[in-house]
Each structure stands twice: as structure tokens, then as C-alpha cells.
Amino acid sequence: MQLGRIARALILPLALCFAGTAQAEKASLSYVTWNADFGYIMAAIDKGYFAEEGLDVDLTSAGGGVAVPAVISGSLDFTGSGSSAISAILKGAHMKVVLVGQDKPGWQLWSVKPELKTLADLKGQPVAVISRGDSGEIALRYLLKKHNLPRDYFSFTPLGNGTARLAAISSGSIPAGIMVWGEVEKLKTSGGLARGHLISNLTEEVRMPFNGLATSDKLIAEKPDLVLHMVRALLKGQTYIRTHRAQAIAMIARYAKTEEKDAESDYDHIQGGIARDGTVPADVQAEEIALRSEMVDVPLAQQMKPAAIFDFGPARKALADLNAEGWKPTP
């Protein structure tokens, strides 16, 4: 797959260039959409953390269902869709999740159909997601399992990460769909959810490695320093987002092209879900593997060990080094 086939968004390229670009190492990275969930990438751009780490980063907007195959093919170096990568790894993809941004999904499930008010009402209905196999679909599958409902209880309709999905949900042309908190606030402000009702707040009901960073085993083996510096830059961004609330909200509003009050709600919504050290503990890893294996019909005896899916060595080293350096984010 060529990255030219993916909708591209080159964000502030001058801000990403290391002073003396001949020394900067080029790397490509995908994110799903600009909202608070990807604030740590925004901060790595705006605060120059990519540049500090000697990186010249090419940003691409793509859902996990598109970005993960691009990493597998070698046409993309890193994806922010770490959750989607896990399912691919279980199916044989030679990848690792090297950083977790949030350990709770930022999704909510909404409908404007008056007859669809609960999860039980969605039996046999299509539900809008961004792309098949992405973190939204996976979070919904967690929700079904939690409520002891079959995997095919409802179907998944990919509508992309733009206005088409939001319009379909707010108009009722699709029975229900998932949105992140910022999208919910935007539709509420515009009146698009005047008849809407929340079916499930997945942030409260589900725990899972949500966004984060995944890359190929090949890149980890051949360019470990590149992986380390990418992780360092994003950990810096994560720390900045947690530390400087007002500046982070203004930045999120600018990237998401939304009102600051909506960005504020989006920001506050994600705070409890941020993975503080960029990792998740062993029990969460094991639970993730068990559920994902069941989702892709992997027998219990053939389930992978956490080390085959997660490689938090770069994150632990990066965090230890930053602490040893006394690094602190400035406003």
C-alpha cells in the first residue's frame, strides 16, 4: 500500500524540521483525528519535541484500519493507532505496541432515534465507526463482551473520521454511532444532538490500551534509536498535556478547529485515562490479549504472551532518561 492512497495532513512542516535538517531523521506517523486524545502529538509538534529528538516527522491522518496495514507493508513507520495494531499482531503481523497514550477509550455511543435508547435496542442494527478494526470498533466489542452479548449483536459501518460520520449520527440516517468527547460537544453546540441520547460512555465502561504508538519489528530491530527518540518526543508531549492545562486547551482548539470551551471539555474528559508512564500493567496486558484472542478466534492454548505484543523497553528507558535529566515541560 502506498501512503499516497491515504488522506494526508502535513501539519506545520517547518515546526517539525530540526535546525540543520541534514541531521534530522525522517519518520512517518499516523494519527486518527485532531482531538485531545492525540494532544501529545500536537504538543510534540508545537513545542518542538520532535525537533529536539532529531526527527523530521511526516504526519498522516488515517484510521487504524488503514494505518496498521501501512505499517505492515513498510509504507508507514509509526501509527498512533496502537489499539488496532494489537488485533493485527494476533493475526500474525510483525509489530509491537511501544507506547500507550490512554488506557481508557475516549468513545461514546450515541443515537438520535427515539426507539434506540439502550444497548439492548441495538440488536441487529448498524453502528457507525471510523474504520473497521480501529479502536472504536474494538471498544464496542469490549462493551458487548462486558454485557455478555454476542460479537455479531450489531454490525459495524465505517464512515471515516470526517463530517460524514457525525452527520449520519446527528441526522439519524444511521441508527447509532461512536464519537469522541470533542465531537459530542461540537454536535451539542450546533444542535445536532438535540434529540440525541447517550447509550454508553465507553470511557467509564471499558479499560483497554486506547491510542498509543505501534511500529514494525523490523524498524525496532534496524532503527532502535529512531524508535527511542519517537517515544521520547511523545512522552514529552504527554507530560506537557498533563502539566499545562490552559495552553493545552488552546492548542487542542486550534488543531481541532473548535471552540475553546469544547476543547476544554475534551481535555478534561481524557485526564483520568492518560497512561502516566506510557505503559499498562501486566494484568491489563493479559486481559487485552485474552479478549482480543477471543475476538479473532485464537484458541486459549495458542494465545500470545505479552512480550510478543508489547515492547515497553523504549518507553521505560525514555522515561528513566528524562527523569535523570530533570526534564520538565515549559509553558
XYZ file of C-alpha atoms in Angstrom:
331
model
C 0.000 0.000 0.000
C 1.340 3.441 -0.834
C 0.878 6.300 1.592
C -0.331 8.349 -1.359
C -3.549 6.386 -1.101
C -4.070 7.598 2.438
C -5.558 11.039 3.078
C -2.537 13.069 4.132
C -2.296 16.000 6.507
C 1.096 17.657 6.748
C 0.943 19.738 9.879
C 3.274 22.715 10.336
C 6.210 21.159 8.488
C 8.567 23.959 9.459
C 7.905 23.260 13.130
C 8.947 19.661 12.619
C 12.264 20.399 10.976
C 15.346 20.023 13.091
C 17.678 23.003 12.907
C 20.034 21.755 10.267
C 17.679 19.374 8.502
C 20.567 17.337 7.078
C 20.932 15.814 10.556
C 17.238 15.174 11.148
C 15.971 11.655 10.625
C 12.780 11.371 8.655
C 9.911 9.348 10.078
C 6.226 8.988 9.230
C 3.496 8.828 11.857
C -0.285 8.473 11.629
C -2.931 9.902 13.918
C -6.689 9.398 13.608
C -8.077 12.902 14.087
C -7.176 16.067 15.928
C -8.763 15.947 19.363
C -7.492 15.740 22.932
C -6.764 12.015 22.523
C -3.883 12.982 20.245
C -2.865 16.070 22.198
C 0.530 14.551 22.961
C 1.286 14.529 19.207
C 0.128 18.146 18.894
C 2.465 19.080 21.748
C 5.381 17.217 20.161
C 4.831 19.385 17.088
C 4.085 22.734 18.718
C 6.698 22.546 21.469
C 9.390 21.268 19.135
C 9.868 17.906 20.866
C 10.203 16.086 17.551
C 12.899 18.563 16.565
C 14.636 18.210 19.942
C 14.848 14.477 19.335
C 16.358 14.980 15.866
C 13.230 13.942 13.975
C 11.630 15.303 10.828
C 8.124 13.848 11.107
C 5.620 13.464 8.296
C 2.076 13.363 9.758
C -0.698 11.364 8.081
C -4.371 11.297 9.078
C -5.632 7.705 8.890
C -7.807 5.372 10.927
C -6.286 2.239 12.392
C -7.868 0.033 9.733
C -5.772 1.848 7.130
C -2.686 2.851 9.099
C -1.847 -0.563 10.539
C -1.652 -2.267 7.113
C 0.568 0.627 6.006
C 2.999 -0.105 8.859
C 2.932 -3.792 7.978
C 3.760 -3.011 4.343
C 6.566 -0.647 5.332
C 4.997 2.455 3.793
C 4.431 3.997 7.248
C 6.918 3.960 10.123
C 4.666 4.506 13.131
C 0.957 4.599 13.847
C -0.873 6.259 16.717
C -3.493 3.504 16.419
C -1.769 1.204 18.897
C -5.029 -0.476 19.839
C -5.784 -1.501 16.266
C -2.264 -2.891 15.936
C -2.912 -5.464 18.662
C -5.525 -7.326 16.615
C -3.167 -7.341 13.626
C -0.350 -8.771 15.762
C -2.624 -11.557 16.958
C -3.267 -12.395 13.312
C 0.450 -12.642 12.574
C 1.614 -9.069 11.915
C 5.221 -8.472 12.943
C 4.608 -5.369 15.046
C 4.817 -4.172 18.643
C 2.987 -1.593 20.721
C 5.756 0.552 22.219
C 3.759 3.289 23.955
C 0.239 3.690 25.368
C -1.334 7.137 25.354
C -4.534 6.314 27.220
C -5.726 3.162 28.958
C -9.393 4.075 28.621
C -11.129 4.665 25.281
C -12.356 8.162 24.513
C -15.520 6.965 22.754
C -19.197 7.460 23.442
C -22.065 5.641 21.746
C -24.986 7.890 20.699
C -28.261 7.680 18.823
C -30.947 10.209 17.888
C -33.505 7.506 17.163
C -36.200 7.692 19.883
C -36.651 3.928 19.888
C -32.935 3.271 20.432
C -32.052 4.202 23.994
C -30.140 1.221 25.377
C -27.586 -1.286 24.219
C -30.336 -3.899 24.044
C -32.164 -1.766 21.463
C -29.241 -2.020 19.015
C -29.670 -5.713 18.258
C -29.221 -6.219 14.511
C -28.585 -2.516 13.867
C -25.625 -0.935 12.026
C -23.360 1.229 14.183
C -21.033 3.868 12.716
C -17.283 3.628 13.357
C -14.351 5.352 11.686
C -12.834 2.267 10.062
C -13.074 -1.487 10.511
C -10.706 -2.864 13.108
C -9.947 0.509 14.670
C -10.054 1.391 18.363
C -13.708 2.405 18.152
C -14.825 -0.988 16.895
C -12.594 -2.727 19.409
C -14.002 -0.669 22.304
C -17.514 -1.585 21.189
C -16.553 -5.259 21.132
C -15.287 -4.894 24.699
C -18.659 -3.386 25.582
C -20.533 -6.311 24.043
C -18.398 -8.795 25.941
C -18.917 -6.939 29.212
C -22.672 -7.201 28.737
C -22.470 -10.866 27.679
C -23.726 -10.097 24.187
C -22.541 -11.949 21.046
C -19.935 -10.429 18.764
C -22.460 -10.052 15.948
C -25.088 -8.377 18.142
C -24.847 -5.339 15.858
C -22.862 -4.602 12.715
C -20.130 -2.031 12.108
C -20.337 0.592 9.347
C -17.116 2.529 8.596
C -17.857 6.190 7.811
C -14.440 7.813 8.222
C -13.126 10.402 10.665
C -14.679 13.447 8.991
C -18.082 15.077 8.919
C -19.864 12.174 7.197
C -19.946 10.059 10.361
C -21.116 12.944 12.540
C -23.768 13.946 10.025
C -25.035 10.381 9.776
C -25.329 10.104 13.568
C -26.954 13.513 14.126
C -29.415 13.102 11.227
C -30.423 9.594 12.243
C -29.514 8.192 8.830
C -27.571 5.538 10.744
C -29.159 4.140 13.928
C -26.194 4.805 16.224
C -22.526 5.655 16.150
C -19.445 6.374 18.193
C -17.893 9.773 18.742
C -15.093 11.103 20.885
C -15.954 13.632 23.572
C -14.939 16.663 21.492
C -17.188 15.567 18.635
C -20.075 15.133 21.058
C -19.575 18.643 22.408
C -19.353 20.073 18.895
C -22.655 18.485 17.896
C -24.301 19.580 21.132
C -23.217 23.159 20.470
C -24.593 23.081 16.920
C -27.853 21.444 17.985
C -27.008 18.200 16.230
C -27.750 16.168 19.361
C -30.909 17.978 20.440
C -32.803 14.707 20.007
C -29.838 12.516 20.895
C -29.240 10.273 23.850
C -26.142 8.610 25.231
C -26.305 4.838 25.029
C -22.890 4.171 26.566
C -19.925 6.173 27.802
C -17.192 3.703 26.910
C -14.634 5.717 28.881
C -16.405 4.620 32.047
C -17.259 1.078 30.971
C -14.112 -0.135 29.240
C -10.416 -0.298 30.088
C -8.032 -1.014 27.229
C -4.852 0.310 25.612
C -6.535 3.023 23.561
C -4.270 5.186 21.459
C -0.515 4.986 21.604
C 2.339 4.073 19.312
C 2.989 0.922 17.322
C 5.644 0.084 14.804
C 7.116 -2.891 12.993
C 9.517 -5.439 14.469
C 11.777 -4.621 11.536
C 12.042 -0.951 12.492
C 12.632 -1.819 16.157
C 15.471 -4.157 15.155
C 17.048 -1.947 12.496
C 16.496 1.528 13.952
C 16.185 1.249 17.746
C 17.409 4.829 18.222
C 14.659 6.141 15.927
C 12.056 4.272 17.985
C 13.543 5.581 21.243
C 13.564 9.199 20.072
C 9.999 8.969 18.754
C 8.889 7.591 22.123
C 10.834 10.300 23.978
C 9.206 13.045 21.915
C 5.713 11.685 22.567
C 6.332 11.143 26.281
C 7.398 14.785 26.447
C 4.176 15.707 24.677
C 2.161 13.586 27.092
C 3.790 15.290 30.081
C 3.175 18.727 28.604
C -0.521 17.980 28.062
C -0.928 16.878 31.687
C 1.059 19.795 33.104
C -0.081 22.900 31.234
C -3.860 22.820 31.080
C -4.643 26.268 29.660
C -2.006 26.085 26.942
C -3.010 22.521 26.055
C -6.676 23.505 25.705
C -5.811 26.411 23.413
C -3.619 24.122 21.315
C -6.300 21.436 21.034
C -8.873 24.052 19.985
C -6.533 25.333 17.271
C -5.731 21.916 15.819
C -9.298 20.620 16.091
C -10.670 23.942 14.753
C -13.203 24.109 17.540
C -14.252 26.494 20.300
C -12.033 26.572 23.383
C -14.965 25.612 25.620
C -15.399 22.431 23.565
C -11.665 21.763 23.696
C -11.788 22.286 27.468
C -14.470 19.611 27.852
C -12.469 17.306 25.576
C -9.307 17.917 27.596
C -10.944 17.356 30.968
C -12.606 14.201 29.692
C -9.321 12.421 28.899
C -7.367 13.268 32.046
C -8.399 10.202 34.024
C -7.455 7.921 31.149
C -3.913 9.077 30.414
C -1.324 6.312 30.886
C 1.098 8.276 33.043
C 4.257 6.358 32.142
C 3.245 5.347 28.623
C 2.638 1.712 29.600
C -0.085 -0.531 31.015
C 0.468 -3.101 33.791
C 0.775 -6.827 33.258
C -2.818 -7.619 34.249
C -4.199 -5.174 31.681
C -1.915 -6.648 29.027
C -3.116 -10.164 29.844
C -6.780 -9.148 29.820
C -6.292 -7.396 26.495
C -4.700 -10.462 24.927
C -7.416 -12.775 26.223
C -10.267 -10.675 24.858
C -8.591 -9.891 21.554
C -7.739 -13.567 21.064
C -11.364 -14.470 21.591
C -12.394 -11.774 19.093
C -10.187 -13.229 16.348
C -10.878 -16.884 17.295
C -7.425 -17.719 18.661
C -7.649 -20.832 20.906
C -6.575 -20.399 24.527
C -3.596 -22.714 24.074
C -2.311 -20.561 21.210
C -2.643 -17.169 22.865
C 0.442 -14.990 22.661
C 2.484 -13.845 25.607
C 2.537 -10.107 26.375
C 6.142 -9.802 25.161
C 5.003 -10.823 21.676
C 2.661 -7.824 21.516
C 4.014 -5.126 23.848
C 7.568 -3.790 23.940
C 7.733 -1.113 26.602
C 11.511 -1.167 26.790
C 11.860 2.119 24.835
C 9.192 3.821 26.981
C 10.823 2.733 30.234
C 14.271 3.818 29.057
C 12.960 7.136 27.716
C 11.153 7.911 30.966
C 14.153 6.949 33.079
C 16.442 9.113 30.957
C 14.090 12.107 31.056
C 13.796 11.812 34.832
C 17.567 11.532 35.178
C 17.977 14.632 33.009
C 15.496 16.505 35.192
C 13.461 17.332 32.109
C 10.349 19.459 32.689
C 7.935 20.889 30.116
C 7.827 24.665 29.854
C 4.587 26.542 29.031
